[in-house]
Short mmCIF file of C-alpha atoms in Angstrom, two decimals:
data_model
loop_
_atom_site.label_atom_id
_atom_site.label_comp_id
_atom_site.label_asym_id
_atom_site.label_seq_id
_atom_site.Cartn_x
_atom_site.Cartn_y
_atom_site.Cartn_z
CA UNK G 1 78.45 -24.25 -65.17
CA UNK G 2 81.58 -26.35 -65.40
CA UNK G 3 81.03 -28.12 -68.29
CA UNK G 4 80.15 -24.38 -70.15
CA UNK G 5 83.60 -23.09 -68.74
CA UNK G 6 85.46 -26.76 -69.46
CA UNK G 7 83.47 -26.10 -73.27
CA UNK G 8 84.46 -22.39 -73.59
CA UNK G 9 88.60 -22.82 -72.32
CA UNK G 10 88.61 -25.31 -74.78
CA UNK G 11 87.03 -23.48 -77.75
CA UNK G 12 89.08 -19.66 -77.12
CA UNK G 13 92.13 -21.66 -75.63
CA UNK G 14 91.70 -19.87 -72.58
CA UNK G 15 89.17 -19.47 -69.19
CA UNK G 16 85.97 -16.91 -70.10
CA UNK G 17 86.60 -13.45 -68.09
CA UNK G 18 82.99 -14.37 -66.22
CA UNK G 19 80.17 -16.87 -66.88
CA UNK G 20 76.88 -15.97 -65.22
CA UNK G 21 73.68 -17.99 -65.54
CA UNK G 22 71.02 -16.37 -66.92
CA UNK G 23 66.84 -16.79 -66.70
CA UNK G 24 65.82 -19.63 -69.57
CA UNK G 25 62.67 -20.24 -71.18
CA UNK G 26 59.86 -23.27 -70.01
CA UNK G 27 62.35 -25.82 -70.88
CA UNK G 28 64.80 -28.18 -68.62
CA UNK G 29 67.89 -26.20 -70.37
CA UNK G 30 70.55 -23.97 -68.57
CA UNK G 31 72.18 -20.78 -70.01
CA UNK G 32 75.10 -18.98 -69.35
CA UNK G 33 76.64 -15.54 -70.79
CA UNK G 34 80.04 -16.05 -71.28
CA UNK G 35 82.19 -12.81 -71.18
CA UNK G 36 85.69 -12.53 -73.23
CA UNK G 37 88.38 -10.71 -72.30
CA UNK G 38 87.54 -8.24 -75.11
CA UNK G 39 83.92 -7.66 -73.77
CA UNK G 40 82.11 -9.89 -76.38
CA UNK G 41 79.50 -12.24 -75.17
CA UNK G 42 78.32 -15.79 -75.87
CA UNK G 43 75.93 -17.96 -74.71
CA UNK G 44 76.42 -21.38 -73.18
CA UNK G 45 73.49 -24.14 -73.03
CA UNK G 46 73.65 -27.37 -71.03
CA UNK G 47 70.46 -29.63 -72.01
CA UNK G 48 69.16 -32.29 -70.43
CA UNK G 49 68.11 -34.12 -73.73
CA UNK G 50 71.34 -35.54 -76.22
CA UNK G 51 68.25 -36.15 -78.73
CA UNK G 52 66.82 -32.11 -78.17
CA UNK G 53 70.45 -31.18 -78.06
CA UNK G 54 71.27 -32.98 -81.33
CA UNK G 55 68.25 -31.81 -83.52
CA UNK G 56 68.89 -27.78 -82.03
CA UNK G 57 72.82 -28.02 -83.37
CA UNK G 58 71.56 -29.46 -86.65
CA UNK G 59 68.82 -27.06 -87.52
CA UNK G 60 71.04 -24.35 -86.27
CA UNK G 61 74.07 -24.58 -88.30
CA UNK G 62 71.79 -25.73 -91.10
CA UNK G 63 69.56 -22.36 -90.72
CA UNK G 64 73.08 -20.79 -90.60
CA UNK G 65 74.06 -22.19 -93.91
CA UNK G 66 70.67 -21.00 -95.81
CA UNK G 67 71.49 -17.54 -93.96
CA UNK G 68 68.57 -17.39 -91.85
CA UNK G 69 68.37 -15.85 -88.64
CA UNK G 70 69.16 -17.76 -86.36
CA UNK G 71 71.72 -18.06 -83.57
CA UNK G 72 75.12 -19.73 -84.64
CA UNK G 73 76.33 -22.94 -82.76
CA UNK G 74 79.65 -22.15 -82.31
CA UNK G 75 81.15 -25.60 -80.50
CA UNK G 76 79.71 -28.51 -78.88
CA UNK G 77 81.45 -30.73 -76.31
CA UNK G 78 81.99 -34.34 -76.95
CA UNK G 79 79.02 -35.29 -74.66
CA UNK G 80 76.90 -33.27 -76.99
CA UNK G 81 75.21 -31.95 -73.69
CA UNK G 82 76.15 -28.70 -73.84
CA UNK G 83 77.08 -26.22 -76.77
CA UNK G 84 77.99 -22.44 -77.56
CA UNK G 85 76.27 -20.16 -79.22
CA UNK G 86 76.23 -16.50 -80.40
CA UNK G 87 74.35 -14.20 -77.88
CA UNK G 88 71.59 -12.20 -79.49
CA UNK G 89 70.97 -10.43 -75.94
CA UNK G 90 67.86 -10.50 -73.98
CA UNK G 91 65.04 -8.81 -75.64
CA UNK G 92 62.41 -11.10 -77.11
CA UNK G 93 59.97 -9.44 -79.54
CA UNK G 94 57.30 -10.22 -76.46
CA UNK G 95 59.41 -7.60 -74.45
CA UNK G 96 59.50 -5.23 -77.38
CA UNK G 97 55.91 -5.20 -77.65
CA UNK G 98 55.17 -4.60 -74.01
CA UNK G 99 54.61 -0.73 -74.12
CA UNK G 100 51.78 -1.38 -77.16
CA UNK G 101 49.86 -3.78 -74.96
CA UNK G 102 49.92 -1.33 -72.14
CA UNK G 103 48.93 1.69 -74.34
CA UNK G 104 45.16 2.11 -74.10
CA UNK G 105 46.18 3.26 -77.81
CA UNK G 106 47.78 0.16 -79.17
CA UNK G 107 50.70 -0.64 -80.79
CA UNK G 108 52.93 2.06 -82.29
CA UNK G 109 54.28 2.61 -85.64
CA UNK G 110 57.63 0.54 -84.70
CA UNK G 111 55.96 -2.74 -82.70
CA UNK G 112 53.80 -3.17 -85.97
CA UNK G 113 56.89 -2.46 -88.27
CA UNK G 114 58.84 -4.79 -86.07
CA UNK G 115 55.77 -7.57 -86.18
CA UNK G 116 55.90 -7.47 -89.90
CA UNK G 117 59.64 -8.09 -90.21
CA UNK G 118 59.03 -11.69 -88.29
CA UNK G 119 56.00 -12.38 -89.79
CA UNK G 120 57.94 -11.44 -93.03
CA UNK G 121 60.61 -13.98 -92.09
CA UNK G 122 58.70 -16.70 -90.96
CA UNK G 123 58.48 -18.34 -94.81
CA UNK G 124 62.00 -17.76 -95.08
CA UNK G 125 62.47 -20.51 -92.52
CA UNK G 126 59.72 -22.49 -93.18
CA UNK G 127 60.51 -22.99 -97.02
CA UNK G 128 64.13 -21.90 -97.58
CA UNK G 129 64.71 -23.84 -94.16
CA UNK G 130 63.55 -26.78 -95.47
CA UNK G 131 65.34 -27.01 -98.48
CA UNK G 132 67.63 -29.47 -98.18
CA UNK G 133 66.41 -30.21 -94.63
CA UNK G 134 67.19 -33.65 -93.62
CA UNK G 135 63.49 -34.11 -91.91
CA UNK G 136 64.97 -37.51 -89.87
CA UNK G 137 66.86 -35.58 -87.85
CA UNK G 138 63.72 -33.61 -86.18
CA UNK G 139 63.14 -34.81 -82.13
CA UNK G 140 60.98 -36.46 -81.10
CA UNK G 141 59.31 -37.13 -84.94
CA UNK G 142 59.63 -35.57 -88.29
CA UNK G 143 56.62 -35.28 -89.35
CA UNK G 144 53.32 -33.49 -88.04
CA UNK G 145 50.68 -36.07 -87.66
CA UNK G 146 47.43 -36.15 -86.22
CA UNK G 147 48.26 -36.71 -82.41
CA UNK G 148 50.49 -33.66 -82.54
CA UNK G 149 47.85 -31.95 -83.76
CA UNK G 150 45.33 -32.75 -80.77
CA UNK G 151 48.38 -31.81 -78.66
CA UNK G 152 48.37 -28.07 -79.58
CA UNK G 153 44.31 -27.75 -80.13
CA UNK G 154 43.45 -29.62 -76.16
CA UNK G 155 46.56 -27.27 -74.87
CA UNK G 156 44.09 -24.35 -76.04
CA UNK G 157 41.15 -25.80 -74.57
CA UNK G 158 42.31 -26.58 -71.41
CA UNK G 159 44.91 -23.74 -70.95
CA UNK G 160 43.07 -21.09 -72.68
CA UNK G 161 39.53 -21.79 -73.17
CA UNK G 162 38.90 -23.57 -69.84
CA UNK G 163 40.70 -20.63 -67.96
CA UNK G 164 38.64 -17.96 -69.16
CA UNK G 165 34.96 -19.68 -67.57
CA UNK G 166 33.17 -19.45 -70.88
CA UNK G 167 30.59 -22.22 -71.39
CA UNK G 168 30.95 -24.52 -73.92
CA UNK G 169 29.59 -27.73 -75.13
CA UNK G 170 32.80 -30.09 -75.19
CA UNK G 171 31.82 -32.88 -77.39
CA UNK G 172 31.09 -30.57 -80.22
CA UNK G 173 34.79 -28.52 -79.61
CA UNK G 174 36.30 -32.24 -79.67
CA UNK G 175 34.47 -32.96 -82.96
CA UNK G 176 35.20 -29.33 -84.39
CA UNK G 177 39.03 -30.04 -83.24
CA UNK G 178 39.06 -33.32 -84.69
CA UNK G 179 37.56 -32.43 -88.08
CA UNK G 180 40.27 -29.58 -87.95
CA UNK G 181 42.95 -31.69 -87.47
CA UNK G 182 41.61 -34.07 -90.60
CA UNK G 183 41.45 -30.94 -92.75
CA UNK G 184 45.43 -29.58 -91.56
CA UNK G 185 46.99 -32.68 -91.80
CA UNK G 186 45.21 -34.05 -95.94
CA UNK G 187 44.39 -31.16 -97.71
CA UNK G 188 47.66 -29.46 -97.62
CA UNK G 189 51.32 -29.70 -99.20
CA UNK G 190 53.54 -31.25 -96.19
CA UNK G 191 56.87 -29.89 -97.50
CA UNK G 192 57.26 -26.98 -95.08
CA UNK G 193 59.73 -26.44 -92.05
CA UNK G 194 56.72 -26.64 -89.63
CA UNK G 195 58.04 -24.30 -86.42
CA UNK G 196 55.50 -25.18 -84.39
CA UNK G 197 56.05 -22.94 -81.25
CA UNK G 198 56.47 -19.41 -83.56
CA UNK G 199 55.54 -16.89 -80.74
CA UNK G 200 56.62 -13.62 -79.81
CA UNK G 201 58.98 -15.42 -77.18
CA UNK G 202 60.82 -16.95 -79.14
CA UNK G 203 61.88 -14.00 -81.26
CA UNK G 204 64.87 -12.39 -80.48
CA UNK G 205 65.19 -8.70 -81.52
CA UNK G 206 68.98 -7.72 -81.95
CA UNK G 207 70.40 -4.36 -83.47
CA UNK G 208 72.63 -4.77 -86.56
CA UNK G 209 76.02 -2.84 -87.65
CA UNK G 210 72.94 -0.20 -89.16
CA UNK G 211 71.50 0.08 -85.82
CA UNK G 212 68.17 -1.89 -87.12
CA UNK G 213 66.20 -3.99 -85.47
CA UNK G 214 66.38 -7.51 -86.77
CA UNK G 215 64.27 -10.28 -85.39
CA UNK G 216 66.21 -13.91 -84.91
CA UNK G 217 64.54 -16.48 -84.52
CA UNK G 218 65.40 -19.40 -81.36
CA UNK G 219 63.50 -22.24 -79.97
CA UNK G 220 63.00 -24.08 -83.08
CA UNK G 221 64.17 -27.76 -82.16
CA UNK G 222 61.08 -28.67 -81.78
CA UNK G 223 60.10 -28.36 -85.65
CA UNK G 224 59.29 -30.57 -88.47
CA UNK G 225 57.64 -31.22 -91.97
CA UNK G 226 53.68 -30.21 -91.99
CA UNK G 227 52.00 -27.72 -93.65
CA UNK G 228 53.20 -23.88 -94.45
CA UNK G 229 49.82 -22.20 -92.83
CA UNK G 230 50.22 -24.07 -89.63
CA UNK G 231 52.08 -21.89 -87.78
#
């Protein structure tokens, strides 16, 4: 938390009003809201990772440029450890959807209108994002290859498929994943912003000056250049 208040003092010329850590995602990162005298909030990230931290900052105020939505980096301490950014609250499109996958009825007019608008957005990253897009600076590589792809297909296996009990033969699943992988990684343009991880957790949903509901879009530093359908 000191080096977010040290950060902050030093980017509004004066201490934050409060600074309260906040819940994080499945990563190593801390978070802090950081309240202004005036009421407005920002958010203040301490990573454990100068490589992670470096890649975020650069996608970030690159997204920014292209006018994506994304969350702005607003300063970054000399360390490049920790960094501020705007706050786009605490609902993730996960949370917005929670009443539609406890209605025996489904989802409701809004959670599939609100769906659409990220899925709608999703090529605006992936191709917009990536114009321009210095690929080298993606952690840990740049480019989807075929180990990465084996990551994400055995993480199904063993933390999906496995979990449920069903029986299955596993040499032919390893053959089916590998021929998979083959197929994602030659028969496709490999030009896109890959996302990787684009889940309903990593979609913020914040109100605008209209009082819509626009999806922004975090978590991203683990990207890089692969194929447009991947995600």
């Amino acid at each position: 938390m000191d080096s977010i208040i040290k950060l902050y003092t030093k980017y509004a010329d004066k201490a934050p009003s409060s600074c309260e850590r906040i819940a994080g995602g499945g990563s190593n990162r801390e978070y802090y809201r950081i309240t202004e005298d005036s009421g407005k909030t920002l958010i203040g990230s301490v990573g454990t990772s100068i490589e992670e931290n470096n890649t975020f900052i650069y996608l970030s105020r690159h997204f920014t440029e292209k006018g994506l939505p994304v969350p702005e980096v607003l300063a970054v301490s000399e360390d490049g450890m920790a960094y501020l950014q705007s706050d786009l609250g605490s609902t993730t499109l996960y949370d917005a959807l929670k009443s539609g996958r406890e209605n025996p009825d489904g989802y409701s007019t809004n959670d599939i209108r609100l769906l659409e608008k990220a899925i709608r957005l999703l090529p605006r990253v992936q191709v917009c994002g990536a114009n321009g897009l210095d690929f080298k600076q993606c952690f840990p590589q740049e480019e989807m290859n075929e180990q990465n792809a084996m990551f994400d297909l055995n993480y199904f296996k063993y933390c999906f498929l496995k979990a449920t009990g069903l029986d299955f033969q596993e040499d032919k699943l390893e053959n089916e994943f590998e021929r998979l992988a083959y197929i994602l990684l030659n028969n496709s343009d490999m030009t896109a912003f890959m996302y990787r991880d684009f889940q309903s957790r990593n979609v913020m949903i914040v109100k605008d000056e209209n009082d819509e509901e626009v999806p922004y879009f975090i978590d991203f530093q683990g990207g890089r250049k692969g194929p447009v359908y991947y995600d």
